[in-house]
Short mmCIF file of C-alpha atoms and ligand atoms in Angstrom, two decimals:
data_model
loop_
_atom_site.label_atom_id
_atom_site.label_comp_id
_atom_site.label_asym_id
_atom_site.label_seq_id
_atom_site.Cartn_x
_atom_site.Cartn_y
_atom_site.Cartn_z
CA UNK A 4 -25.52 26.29 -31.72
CA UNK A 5 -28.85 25.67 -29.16
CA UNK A 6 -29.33 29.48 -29.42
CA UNK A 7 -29.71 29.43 -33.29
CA UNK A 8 -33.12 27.40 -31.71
CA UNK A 9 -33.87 29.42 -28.88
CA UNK A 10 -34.81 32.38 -31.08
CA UNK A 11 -37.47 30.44 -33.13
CA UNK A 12 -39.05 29.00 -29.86
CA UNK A 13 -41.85 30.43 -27.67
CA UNK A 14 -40.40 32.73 -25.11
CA UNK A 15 -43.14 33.04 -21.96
CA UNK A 16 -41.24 35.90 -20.64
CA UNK A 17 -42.41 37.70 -23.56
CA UNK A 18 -45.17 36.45 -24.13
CA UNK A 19 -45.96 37.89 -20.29
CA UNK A 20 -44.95 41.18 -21.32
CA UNK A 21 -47.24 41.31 -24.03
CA UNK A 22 -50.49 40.27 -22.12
CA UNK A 23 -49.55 43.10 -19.49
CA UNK A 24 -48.77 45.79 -22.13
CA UNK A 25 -50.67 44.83 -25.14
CA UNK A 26 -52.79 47.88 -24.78
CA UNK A 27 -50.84 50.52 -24.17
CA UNK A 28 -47.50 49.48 -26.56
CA UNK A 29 -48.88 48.38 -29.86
CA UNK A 30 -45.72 48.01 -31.12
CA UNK A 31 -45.77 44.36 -28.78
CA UNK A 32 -48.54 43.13 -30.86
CA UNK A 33 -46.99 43.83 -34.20
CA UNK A 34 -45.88 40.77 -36.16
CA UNK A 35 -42.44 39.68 -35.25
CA UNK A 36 -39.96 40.18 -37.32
CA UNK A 37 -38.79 37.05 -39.29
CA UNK A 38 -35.05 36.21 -39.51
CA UNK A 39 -33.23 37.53 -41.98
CA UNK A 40 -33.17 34.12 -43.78
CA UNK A 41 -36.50 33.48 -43.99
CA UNK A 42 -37.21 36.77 -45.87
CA UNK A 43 -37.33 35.89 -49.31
CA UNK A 44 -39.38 32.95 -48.26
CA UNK A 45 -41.98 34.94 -46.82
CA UNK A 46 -41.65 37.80 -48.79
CA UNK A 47 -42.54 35.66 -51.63
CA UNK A 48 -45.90 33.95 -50.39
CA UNK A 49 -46.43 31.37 -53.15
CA UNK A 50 -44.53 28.20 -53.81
CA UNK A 51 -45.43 25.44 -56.51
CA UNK A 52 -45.28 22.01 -54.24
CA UNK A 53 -44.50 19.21 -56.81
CA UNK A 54 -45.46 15.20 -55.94
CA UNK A 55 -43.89 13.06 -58.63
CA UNK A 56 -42.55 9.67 -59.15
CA UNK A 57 -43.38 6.11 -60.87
CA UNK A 58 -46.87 5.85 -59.06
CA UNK A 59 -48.10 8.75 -61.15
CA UNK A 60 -48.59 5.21 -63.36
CA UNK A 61 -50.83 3.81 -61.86
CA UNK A 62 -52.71 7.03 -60.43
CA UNK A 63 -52.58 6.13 -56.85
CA UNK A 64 -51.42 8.06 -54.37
CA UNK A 65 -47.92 7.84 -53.37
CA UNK A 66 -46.06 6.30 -50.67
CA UNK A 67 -49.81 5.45 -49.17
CA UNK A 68 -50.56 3.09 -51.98
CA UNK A 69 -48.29 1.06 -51.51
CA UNK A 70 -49.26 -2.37 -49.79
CA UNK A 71 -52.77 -0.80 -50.02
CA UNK A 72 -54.24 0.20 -53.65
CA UNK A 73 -51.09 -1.44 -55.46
CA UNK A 74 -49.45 -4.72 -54.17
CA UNK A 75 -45.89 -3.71 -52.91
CA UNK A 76 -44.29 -5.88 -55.11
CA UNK A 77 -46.29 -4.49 -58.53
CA UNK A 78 -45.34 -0.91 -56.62
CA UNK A 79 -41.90 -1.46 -56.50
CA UNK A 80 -41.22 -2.52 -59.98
CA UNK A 81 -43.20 0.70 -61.39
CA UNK A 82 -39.95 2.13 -61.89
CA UNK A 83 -38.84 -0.09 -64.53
CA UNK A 84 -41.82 1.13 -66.83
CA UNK A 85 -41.58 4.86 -65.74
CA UNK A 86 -40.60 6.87 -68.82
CA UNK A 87 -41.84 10.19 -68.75
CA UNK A 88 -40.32 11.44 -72.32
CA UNK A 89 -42.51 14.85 -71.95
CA UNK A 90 -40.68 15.73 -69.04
CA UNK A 91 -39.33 19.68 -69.76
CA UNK A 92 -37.96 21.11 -66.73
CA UNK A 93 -38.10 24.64 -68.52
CA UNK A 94 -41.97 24.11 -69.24
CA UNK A 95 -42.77 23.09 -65.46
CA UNK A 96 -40.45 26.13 -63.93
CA UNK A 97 -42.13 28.07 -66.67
CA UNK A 98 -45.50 27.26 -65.69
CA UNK A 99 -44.90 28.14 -61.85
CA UNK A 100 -43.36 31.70 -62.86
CA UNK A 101 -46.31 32.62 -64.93
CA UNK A 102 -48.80 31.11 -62.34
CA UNK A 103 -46.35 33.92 -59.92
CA UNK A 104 -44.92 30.98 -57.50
CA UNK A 105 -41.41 32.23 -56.49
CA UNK A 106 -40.33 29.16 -55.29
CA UNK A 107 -40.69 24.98 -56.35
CA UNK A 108 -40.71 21.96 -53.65
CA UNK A 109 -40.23 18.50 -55.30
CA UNK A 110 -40.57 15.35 -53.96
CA UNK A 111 -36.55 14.24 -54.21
CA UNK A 112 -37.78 10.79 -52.40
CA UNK A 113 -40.84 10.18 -50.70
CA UNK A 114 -42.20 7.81 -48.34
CA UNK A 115 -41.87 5.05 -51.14
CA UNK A 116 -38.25 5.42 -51.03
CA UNK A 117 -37.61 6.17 -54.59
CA UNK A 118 -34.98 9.14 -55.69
CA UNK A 119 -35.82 11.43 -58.15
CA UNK A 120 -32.00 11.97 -59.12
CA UNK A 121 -28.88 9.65 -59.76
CA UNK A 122 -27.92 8.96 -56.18
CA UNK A 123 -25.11 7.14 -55.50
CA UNK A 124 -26.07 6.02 -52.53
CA UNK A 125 -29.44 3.86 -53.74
CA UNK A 126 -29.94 1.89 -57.16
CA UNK A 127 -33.44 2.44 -56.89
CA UNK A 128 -33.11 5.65 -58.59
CA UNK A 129 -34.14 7.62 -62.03
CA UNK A 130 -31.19 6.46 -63.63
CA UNK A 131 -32.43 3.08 -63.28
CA UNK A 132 -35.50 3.85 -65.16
CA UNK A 133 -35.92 3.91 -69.08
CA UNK A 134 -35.94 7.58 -68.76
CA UNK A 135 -32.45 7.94 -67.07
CA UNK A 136 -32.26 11.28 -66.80
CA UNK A 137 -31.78 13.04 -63.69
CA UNK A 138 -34.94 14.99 -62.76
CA UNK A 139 -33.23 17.38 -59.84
CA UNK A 140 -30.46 18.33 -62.35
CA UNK A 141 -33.12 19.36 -65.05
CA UNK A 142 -34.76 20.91 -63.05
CA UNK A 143 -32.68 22.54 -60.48
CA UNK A 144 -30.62 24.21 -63.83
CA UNK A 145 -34.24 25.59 -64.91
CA UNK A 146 -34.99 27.48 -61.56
CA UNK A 147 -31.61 28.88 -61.43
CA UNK A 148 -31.95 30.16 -64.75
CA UNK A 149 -35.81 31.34 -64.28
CA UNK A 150 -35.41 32.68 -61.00
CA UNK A 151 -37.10 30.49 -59.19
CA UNK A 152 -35.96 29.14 -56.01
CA UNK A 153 -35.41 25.67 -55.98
CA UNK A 154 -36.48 22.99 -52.84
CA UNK A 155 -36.69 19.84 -51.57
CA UNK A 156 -38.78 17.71 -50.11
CA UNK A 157 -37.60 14.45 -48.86
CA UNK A 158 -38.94 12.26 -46.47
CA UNK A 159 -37.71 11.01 -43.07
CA UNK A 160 -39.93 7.81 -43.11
CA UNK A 161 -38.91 5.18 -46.03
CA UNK A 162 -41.34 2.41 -46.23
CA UNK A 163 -39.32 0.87 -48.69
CA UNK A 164 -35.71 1.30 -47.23
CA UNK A 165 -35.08 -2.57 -45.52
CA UNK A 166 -32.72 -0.09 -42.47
CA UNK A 167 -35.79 1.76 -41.95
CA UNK A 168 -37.90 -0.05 -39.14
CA UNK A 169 -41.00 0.62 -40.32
CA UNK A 170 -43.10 -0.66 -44.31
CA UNK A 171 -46.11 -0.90 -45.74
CA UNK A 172 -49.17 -0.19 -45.86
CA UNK A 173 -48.48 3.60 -44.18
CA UNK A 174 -45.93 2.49 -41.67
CA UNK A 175 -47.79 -0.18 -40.44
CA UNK A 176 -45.65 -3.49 -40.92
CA UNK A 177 -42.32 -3.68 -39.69
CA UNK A 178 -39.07 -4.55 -41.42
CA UNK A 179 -36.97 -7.77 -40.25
CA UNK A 180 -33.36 -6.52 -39.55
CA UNK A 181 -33.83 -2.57 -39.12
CA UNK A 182 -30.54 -0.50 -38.53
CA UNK A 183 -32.17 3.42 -37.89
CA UNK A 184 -28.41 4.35 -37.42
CA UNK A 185 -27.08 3.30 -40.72
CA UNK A 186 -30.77 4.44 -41.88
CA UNK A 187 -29.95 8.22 -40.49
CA UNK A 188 -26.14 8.34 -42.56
CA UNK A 189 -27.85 6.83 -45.95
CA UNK A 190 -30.06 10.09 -45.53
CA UNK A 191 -27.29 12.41 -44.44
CA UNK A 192 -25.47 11.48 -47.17
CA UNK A 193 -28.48 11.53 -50.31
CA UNK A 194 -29.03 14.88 -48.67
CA UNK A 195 -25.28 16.03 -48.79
CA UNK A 196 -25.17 14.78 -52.22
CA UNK A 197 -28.05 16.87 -53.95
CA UNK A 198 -27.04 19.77 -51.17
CA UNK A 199 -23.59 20.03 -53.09
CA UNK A 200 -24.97 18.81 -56.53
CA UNK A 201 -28.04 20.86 -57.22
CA UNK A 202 -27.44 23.55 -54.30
CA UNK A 203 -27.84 26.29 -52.97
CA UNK A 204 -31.28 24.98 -52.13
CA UNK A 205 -34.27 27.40 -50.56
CA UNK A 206 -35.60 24.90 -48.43
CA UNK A 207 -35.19 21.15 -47.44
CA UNK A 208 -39.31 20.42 -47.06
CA UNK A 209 -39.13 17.53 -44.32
CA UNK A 210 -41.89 14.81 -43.94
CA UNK A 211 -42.71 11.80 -42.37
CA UNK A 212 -41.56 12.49 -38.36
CA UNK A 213 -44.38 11.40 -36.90
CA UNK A 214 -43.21 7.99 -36.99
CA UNK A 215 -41.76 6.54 -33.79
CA UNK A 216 -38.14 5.50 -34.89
CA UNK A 217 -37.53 9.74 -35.83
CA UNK A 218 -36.85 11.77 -32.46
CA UNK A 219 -36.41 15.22 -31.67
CA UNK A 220 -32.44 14.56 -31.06
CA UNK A 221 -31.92 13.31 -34.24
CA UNK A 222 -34.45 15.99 -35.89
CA UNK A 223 -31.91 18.63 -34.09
CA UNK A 224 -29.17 16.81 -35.27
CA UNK A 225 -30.54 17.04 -38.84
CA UNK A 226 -30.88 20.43 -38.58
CA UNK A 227 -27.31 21.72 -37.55
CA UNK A 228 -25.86 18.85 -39.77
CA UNK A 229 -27.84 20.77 -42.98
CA UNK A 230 -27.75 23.81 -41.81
CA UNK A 231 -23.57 23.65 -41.66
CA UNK A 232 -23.32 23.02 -44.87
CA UNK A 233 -25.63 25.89 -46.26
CA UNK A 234 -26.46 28.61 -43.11
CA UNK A 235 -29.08 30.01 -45.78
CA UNK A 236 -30.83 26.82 -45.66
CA UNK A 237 -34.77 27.36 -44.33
CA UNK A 238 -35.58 24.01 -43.07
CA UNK A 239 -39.63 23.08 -41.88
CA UNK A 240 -40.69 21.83 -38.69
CA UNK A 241 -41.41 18.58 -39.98
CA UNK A 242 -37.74 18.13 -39.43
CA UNK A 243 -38.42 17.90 -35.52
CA UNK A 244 -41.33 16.70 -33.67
CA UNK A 245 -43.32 19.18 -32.56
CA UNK A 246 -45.57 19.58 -35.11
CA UNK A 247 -49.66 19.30 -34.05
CA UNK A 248 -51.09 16.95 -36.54
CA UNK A 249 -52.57 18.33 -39.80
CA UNK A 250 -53.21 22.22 -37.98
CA UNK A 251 -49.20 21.99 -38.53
CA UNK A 252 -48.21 24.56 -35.35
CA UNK A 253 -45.76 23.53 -33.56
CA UNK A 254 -46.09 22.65 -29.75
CA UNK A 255 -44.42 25.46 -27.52
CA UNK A 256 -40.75 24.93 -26.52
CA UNK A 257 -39.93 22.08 -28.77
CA UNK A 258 -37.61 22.26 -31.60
CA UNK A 259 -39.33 23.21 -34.62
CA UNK A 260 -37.09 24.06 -37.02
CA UNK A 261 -38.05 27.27 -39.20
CA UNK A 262 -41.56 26.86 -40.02
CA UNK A 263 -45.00 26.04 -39.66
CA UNK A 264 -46.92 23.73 -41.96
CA UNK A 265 -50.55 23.13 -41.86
CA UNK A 266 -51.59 20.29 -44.01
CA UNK A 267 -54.62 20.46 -46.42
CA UNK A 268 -55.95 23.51 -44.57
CA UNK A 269 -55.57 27.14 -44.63
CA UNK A 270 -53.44 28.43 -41.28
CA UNK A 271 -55.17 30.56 -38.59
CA UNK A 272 -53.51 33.94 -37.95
CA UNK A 273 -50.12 33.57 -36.84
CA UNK A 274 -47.63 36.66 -36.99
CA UNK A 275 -45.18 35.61 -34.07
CA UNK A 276 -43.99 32.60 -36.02
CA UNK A 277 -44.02 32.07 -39.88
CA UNK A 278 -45.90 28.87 -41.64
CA UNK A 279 -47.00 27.90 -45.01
CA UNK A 280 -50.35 26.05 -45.58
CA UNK A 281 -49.67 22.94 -48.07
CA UNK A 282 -52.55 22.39 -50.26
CA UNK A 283 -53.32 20.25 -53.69
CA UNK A 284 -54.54 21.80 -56.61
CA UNK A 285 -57.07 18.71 -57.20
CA UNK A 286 -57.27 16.09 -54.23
CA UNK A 287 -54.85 13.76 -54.10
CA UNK A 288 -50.93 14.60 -53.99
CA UNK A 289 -49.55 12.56 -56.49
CA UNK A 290 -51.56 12.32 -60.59
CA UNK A 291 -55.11 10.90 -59.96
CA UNK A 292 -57.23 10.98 -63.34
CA UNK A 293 -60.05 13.15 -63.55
CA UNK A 294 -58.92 14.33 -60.10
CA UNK A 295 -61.46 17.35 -59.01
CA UNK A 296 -59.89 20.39 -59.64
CA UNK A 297 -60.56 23.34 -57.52
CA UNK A 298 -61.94 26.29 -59.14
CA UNK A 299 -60.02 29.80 -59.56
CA UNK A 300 -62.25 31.70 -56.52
CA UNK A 301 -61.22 28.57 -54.39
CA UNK A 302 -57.37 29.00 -55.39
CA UNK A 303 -57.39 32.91 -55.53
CA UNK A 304 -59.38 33.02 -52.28
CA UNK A 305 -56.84 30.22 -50.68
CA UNK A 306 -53.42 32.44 -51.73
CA UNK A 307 -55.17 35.36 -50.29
CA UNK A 308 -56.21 33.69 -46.88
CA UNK A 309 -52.74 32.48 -46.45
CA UNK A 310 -51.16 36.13 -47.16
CA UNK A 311 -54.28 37.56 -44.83
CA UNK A 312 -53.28 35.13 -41.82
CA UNK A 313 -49.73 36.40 -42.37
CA UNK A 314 -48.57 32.57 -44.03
CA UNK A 315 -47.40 31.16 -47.07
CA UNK A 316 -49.38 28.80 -49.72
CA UNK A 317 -47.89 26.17 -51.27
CA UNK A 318 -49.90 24.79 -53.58
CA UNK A 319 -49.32 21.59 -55.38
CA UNK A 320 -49.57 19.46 -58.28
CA UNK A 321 -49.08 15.57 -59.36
CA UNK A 322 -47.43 15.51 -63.16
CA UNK A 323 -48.68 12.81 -65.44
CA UNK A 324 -46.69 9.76 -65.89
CA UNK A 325 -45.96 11.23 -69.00
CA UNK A 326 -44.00 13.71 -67.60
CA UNK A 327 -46.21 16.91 -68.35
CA UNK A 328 -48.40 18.58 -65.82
CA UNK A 329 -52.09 18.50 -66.85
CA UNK A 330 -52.87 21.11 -69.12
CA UNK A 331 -56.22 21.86 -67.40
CA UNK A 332 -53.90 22.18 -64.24
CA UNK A 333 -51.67 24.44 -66.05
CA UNK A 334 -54.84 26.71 -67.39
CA UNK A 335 -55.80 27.24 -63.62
CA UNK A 336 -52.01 28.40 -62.32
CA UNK A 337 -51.77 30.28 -65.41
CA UNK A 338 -55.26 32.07 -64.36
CA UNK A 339 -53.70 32.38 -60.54
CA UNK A 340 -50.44 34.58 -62.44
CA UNK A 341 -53.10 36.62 -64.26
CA UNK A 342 -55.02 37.53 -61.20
CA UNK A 343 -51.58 38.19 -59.34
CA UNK A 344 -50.30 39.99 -62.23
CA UNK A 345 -52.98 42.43 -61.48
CA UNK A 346 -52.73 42.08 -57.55
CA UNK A 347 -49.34 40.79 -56.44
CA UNK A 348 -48.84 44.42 -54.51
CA UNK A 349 -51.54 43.13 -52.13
CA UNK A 350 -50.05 39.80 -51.55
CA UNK A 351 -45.87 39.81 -52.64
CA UNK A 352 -43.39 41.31 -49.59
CA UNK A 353 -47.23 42.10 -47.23
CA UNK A 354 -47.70 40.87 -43.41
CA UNK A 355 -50.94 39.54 -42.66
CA UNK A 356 -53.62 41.46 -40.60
CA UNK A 357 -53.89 44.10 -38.76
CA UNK A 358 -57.79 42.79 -39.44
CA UNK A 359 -58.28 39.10 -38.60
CA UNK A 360 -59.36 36.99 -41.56
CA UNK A 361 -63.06 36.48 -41.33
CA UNK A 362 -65.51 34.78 -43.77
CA UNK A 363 -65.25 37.12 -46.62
CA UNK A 364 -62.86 39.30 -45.71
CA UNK A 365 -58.78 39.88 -45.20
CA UNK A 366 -56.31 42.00 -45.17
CA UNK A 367 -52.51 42.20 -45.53
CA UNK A 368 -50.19 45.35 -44.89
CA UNK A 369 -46.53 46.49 -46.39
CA UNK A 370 -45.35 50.08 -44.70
CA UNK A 371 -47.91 52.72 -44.81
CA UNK A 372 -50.98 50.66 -46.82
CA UNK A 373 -53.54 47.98 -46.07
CA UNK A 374 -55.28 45.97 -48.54
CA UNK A 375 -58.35 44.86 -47.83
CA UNK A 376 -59.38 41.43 -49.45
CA UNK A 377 -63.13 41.34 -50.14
CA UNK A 378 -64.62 37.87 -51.51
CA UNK A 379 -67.78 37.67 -53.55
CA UNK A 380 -68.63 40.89 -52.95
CA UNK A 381 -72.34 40.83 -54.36
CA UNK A 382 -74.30 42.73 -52.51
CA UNK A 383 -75.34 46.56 -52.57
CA UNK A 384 -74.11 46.88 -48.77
CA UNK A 385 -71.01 48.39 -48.46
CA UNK A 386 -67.99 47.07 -46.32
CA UNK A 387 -68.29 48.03 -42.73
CA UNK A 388 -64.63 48.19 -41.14
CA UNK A 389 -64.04 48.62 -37.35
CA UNK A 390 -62.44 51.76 -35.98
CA UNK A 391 -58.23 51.65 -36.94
CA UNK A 392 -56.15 53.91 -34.93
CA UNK A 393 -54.52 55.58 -38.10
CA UNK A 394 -55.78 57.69 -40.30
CA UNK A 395 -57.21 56.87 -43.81
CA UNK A 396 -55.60 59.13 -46.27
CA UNK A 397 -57.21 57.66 -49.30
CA UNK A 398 -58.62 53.91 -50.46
CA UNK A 399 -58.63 53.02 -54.16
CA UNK A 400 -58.16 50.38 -56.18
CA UNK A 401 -54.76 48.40 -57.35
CA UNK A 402 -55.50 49.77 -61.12
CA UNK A 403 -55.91 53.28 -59.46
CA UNK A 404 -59.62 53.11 -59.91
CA UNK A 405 -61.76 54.71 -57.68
CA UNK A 406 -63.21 54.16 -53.89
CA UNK A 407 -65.93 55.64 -52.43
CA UNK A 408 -65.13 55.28 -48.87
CA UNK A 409 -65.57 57.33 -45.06
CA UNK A 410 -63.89 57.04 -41.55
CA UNK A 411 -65.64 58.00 -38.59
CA UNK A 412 -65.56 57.06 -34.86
CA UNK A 413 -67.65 54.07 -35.44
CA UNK A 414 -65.49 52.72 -37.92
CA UNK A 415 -64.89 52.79 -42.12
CA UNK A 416 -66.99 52.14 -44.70
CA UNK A 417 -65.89 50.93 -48.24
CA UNK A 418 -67.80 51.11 -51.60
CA UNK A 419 -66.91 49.77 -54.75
CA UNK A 420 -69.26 50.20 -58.10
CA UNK A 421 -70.24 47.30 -58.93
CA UNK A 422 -68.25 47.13 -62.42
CA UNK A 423 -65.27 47.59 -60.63
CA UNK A 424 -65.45 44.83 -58.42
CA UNK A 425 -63.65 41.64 -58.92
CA UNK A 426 -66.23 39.35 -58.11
CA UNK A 427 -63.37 36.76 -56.85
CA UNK A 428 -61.38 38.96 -54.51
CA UNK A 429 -61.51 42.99 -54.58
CA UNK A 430 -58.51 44.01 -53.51
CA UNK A 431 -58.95 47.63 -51.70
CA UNK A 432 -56.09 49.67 -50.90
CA UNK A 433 -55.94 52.20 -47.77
CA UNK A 434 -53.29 54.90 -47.50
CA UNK A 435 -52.87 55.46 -43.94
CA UNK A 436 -51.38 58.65 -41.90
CA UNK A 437 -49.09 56.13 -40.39
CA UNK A 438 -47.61 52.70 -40.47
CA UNK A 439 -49.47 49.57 -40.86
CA UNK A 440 -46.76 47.50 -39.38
CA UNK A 441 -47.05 47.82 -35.79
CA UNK A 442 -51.31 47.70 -35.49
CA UNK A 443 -52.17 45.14 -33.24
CA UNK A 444 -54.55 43.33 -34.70
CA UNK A 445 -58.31 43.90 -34.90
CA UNK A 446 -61.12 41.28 -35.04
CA UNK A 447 -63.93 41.89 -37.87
CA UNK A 448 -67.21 41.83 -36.56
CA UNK A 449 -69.76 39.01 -37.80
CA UNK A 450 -71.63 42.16 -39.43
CA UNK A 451 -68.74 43.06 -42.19
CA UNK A 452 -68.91 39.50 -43.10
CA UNK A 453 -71.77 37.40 -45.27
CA UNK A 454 -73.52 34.04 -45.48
CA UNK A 455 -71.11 30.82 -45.64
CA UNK A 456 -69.57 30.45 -42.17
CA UNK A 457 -73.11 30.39 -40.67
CA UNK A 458 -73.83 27.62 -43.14
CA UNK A 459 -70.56 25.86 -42.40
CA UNK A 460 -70.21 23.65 -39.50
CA UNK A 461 -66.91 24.54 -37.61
CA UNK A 462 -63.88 21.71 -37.79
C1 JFZ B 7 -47.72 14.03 -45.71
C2 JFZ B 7 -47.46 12.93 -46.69
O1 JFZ B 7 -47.77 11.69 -46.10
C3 JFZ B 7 -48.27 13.16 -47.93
O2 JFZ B 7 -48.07 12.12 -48.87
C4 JFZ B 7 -47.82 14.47 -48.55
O3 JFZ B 7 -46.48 14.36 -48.96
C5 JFZ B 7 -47.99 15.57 -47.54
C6 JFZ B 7 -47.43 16.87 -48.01
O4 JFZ B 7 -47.38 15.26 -46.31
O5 JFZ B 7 -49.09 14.06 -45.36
C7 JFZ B 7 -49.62 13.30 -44.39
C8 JFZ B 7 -48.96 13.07 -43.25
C9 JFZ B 7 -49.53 12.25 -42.29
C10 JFZ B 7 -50.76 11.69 -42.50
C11 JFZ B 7 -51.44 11.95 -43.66
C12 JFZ B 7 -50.88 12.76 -44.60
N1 JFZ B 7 -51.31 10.84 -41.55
O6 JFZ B 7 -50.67 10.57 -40.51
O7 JFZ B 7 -52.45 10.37 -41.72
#
């Protein structure tokens, strides 16, 4: 079982053997190649991440809220109110699909300890609401039938649990008779239950390990205890501890599970080692009113930075207590689809690279082509590429529409008529001699790229 692990950890051996013959085998600097289980995942690039539960009420965010913005005691009777009679699995699934997400994470339970589904194994549950219908059944039926992959998230940390060791406000009280042990089966066993119930799942979306009562031993034990029940099962490295703050990497040589997951924040380059940015739509997780939305170059440009830096984006949203998602919300991910609709082939099934994301520009790669990402391309200066060591055969554009473009010793150079530009991201294709796949990747000189970063103090 420890070498189902060893495979997703840093290996210095390697690593060695790629310093010493990084430049003459390119083939060492390619991007690894994922397990076989974590293909669809990556393959598919965009999730919808869904927070949801009875604080969408009161507009706070959840779990954090709790014991802070709302009283714990007014938090923990918002379930007896929460009837969200607009709820429509179908439209929500729906509204991923045609925003092009292939897969949906919903908060089953989050740090506020309520269930989203009718758990045996807690009372404070949906069923328990005056809704009473089970939200993981809805909408676990309307993936399967709209092909989209349903997930989980579900929290290690339970501020509300009394066997969990740690409460509110954000882990900072602690509870009077804790039992962690008991605490660990209660989860096995919700977990088991909507495992069986609304399974086969595409991930189980882990949270809340930073707290001191979860260890790496039990994250491992987590792990092989899900992973028995469904070997498909692509499991985040939340469930584990090795996870560096809100960058998300995961610290070499400790379990990690499957993935990376930077928080808030778009992931650098990583192609040894797959991750998926999580990132909300407007600011705060869970429903906020008049929450700031961010605008389509901001989302567009997001996706594509993810997909350039060879990750995922999952990208979330907070329903209304009312059960829909904000139709102003929905108008955006519908505009995402369009723009994919056009431009999936330069994002769906790619690898990041082979030229590092820089201020304006990435690129991502799929057999013999590279697309070239170009962001608010305004100017009359055409792109300035560094040498590749292929051949360009031809560049054009996804609709087929023309390139005017040149390769020489010094490098490539890419022009695009101004009405042919998409003034969000201009997505230019280049037909190589050769494959794209096993470039090592190539920095992008300050020159190719414009303003912004120079204006922008570095995190
Ligand atoms: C965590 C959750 O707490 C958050 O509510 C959301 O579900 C997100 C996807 O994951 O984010 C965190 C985790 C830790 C801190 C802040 C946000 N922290 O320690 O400050």
């Amino acid at each position: 079982m420890k070498k189902m692990f060893i495979t997703r950890v840093f290996n210095p051996a390697f690593a060695g053997l790629t310093l010493l013959l990084g430049g003459v085998l390119a083939l060492q600097s390619a991007p690894a190649t994922p397990d076989a289980r974590l293909k669809w995942w990556q393959e598919a690039r965009f999730g919808m991440f869904i927070h949801w539960g009875p604080v969408s009420i009161k507009g706070t965010e959840i779990g954090w809220s709790r014991g802070a913005q709302v009283p714990v005691e007014e938090y923990d009777k918002l379930y007896l109110q929460f009837n969200p009679v607009q709820f429509d699995a179908n439209a929500w699934v729906r509204t991923a699909r045609e925003a092009g997400m292939k897969y949906l994470v919903i908060t089953s339970r989050h740090h506020d300890g309520f269930s989203l589904w009718n758990t045996r194994h807690s009372s404070y549950n949906i069923m328990n609401t005056p809704f009473k219908r089970d939200v993981l059944a809805e909408l676990s039926k309307a993936c399967r039938e709209q092909g989209v992959k349903f997930c989980i998230y579900y929290s290690l940390c339970d501020w509300w649990h009394p066997d969990y060791p740690l409460g509110s406000p954000g882990g900072r009280s602690k509870k009077p008779s804790p039992n962690m042990e008991r605490y660990v089966e209660y989860m096995k066993n919700q977990l088991a239950e909507i495992m069986v119930r609304y399974g086969p799942l595409g991930i189980v979306w882990f949270d809340g390990e930073w707290e001191s009562p979860w260890t790496a031993e039990r994250g491992e034990d987590m792990y092989r205890y899900l992973r028995a029940m469904q070997p498909s099962l692509i499991i985040n490295n939340r469930v584990g501890k090795a996870r560096k703050g809100m960058e998300g990497s995961s610290n070499r040589g400790l379990f990690a599970g499957d993935y990376d997951t930077p928080e808030q924040r778009i992931g650098r380059y990583q192609d040894t080692r797959p991750w998926e940015s999580c990132i909300t739509i407007c600011q705060q997780w869970a429903w906020k009113p008049d929450d700031k939305l961010k605008s389509l170059p901001q989302c567009i440009q997001t996706l594509a930075r993810c997909a350039g830096g060879d990750g995922n984006l999952l990208l979330n949203v907070g329903p209304m207590p009312d059960g829909r998602i904000e139709p102003r919300q929905v108008e955006r991910l519908k505009e995402i689809g369009q723009w994919l609709k056009r431009n999936g082939e330069a994002i769906y099934g790619t690898r990041g690279g082979p030229y590092l994301p820089s201020t304006n520009i990435v690129s991502t790669r799929h057999g013999k082509y590279i697309y070239v990402h170009v962001f608010d391309w305004q100017g009359v200066e055409p792109v300035k590429l560094p040498p590749l060591p292929r051949k360009v055969k031809k560049a054009s554009l996804l609709d087929g529409g023309l390139v005017e473009w040149s390769q020489n010793n010094s490098g490539i150079t890419l022009q695009v008529p101004f009405v042919f530009r998409d003034k969000i991201n201009t997505v230019i294709k280049l037909s190589l001699d050769g494959s794209a796949m096993d470039l090592a990747t190539i920095p992008l000189a300050q020159a190719a790229d414009v303003k912004k970063e120079q204006t922008k103090p570095k995190k």
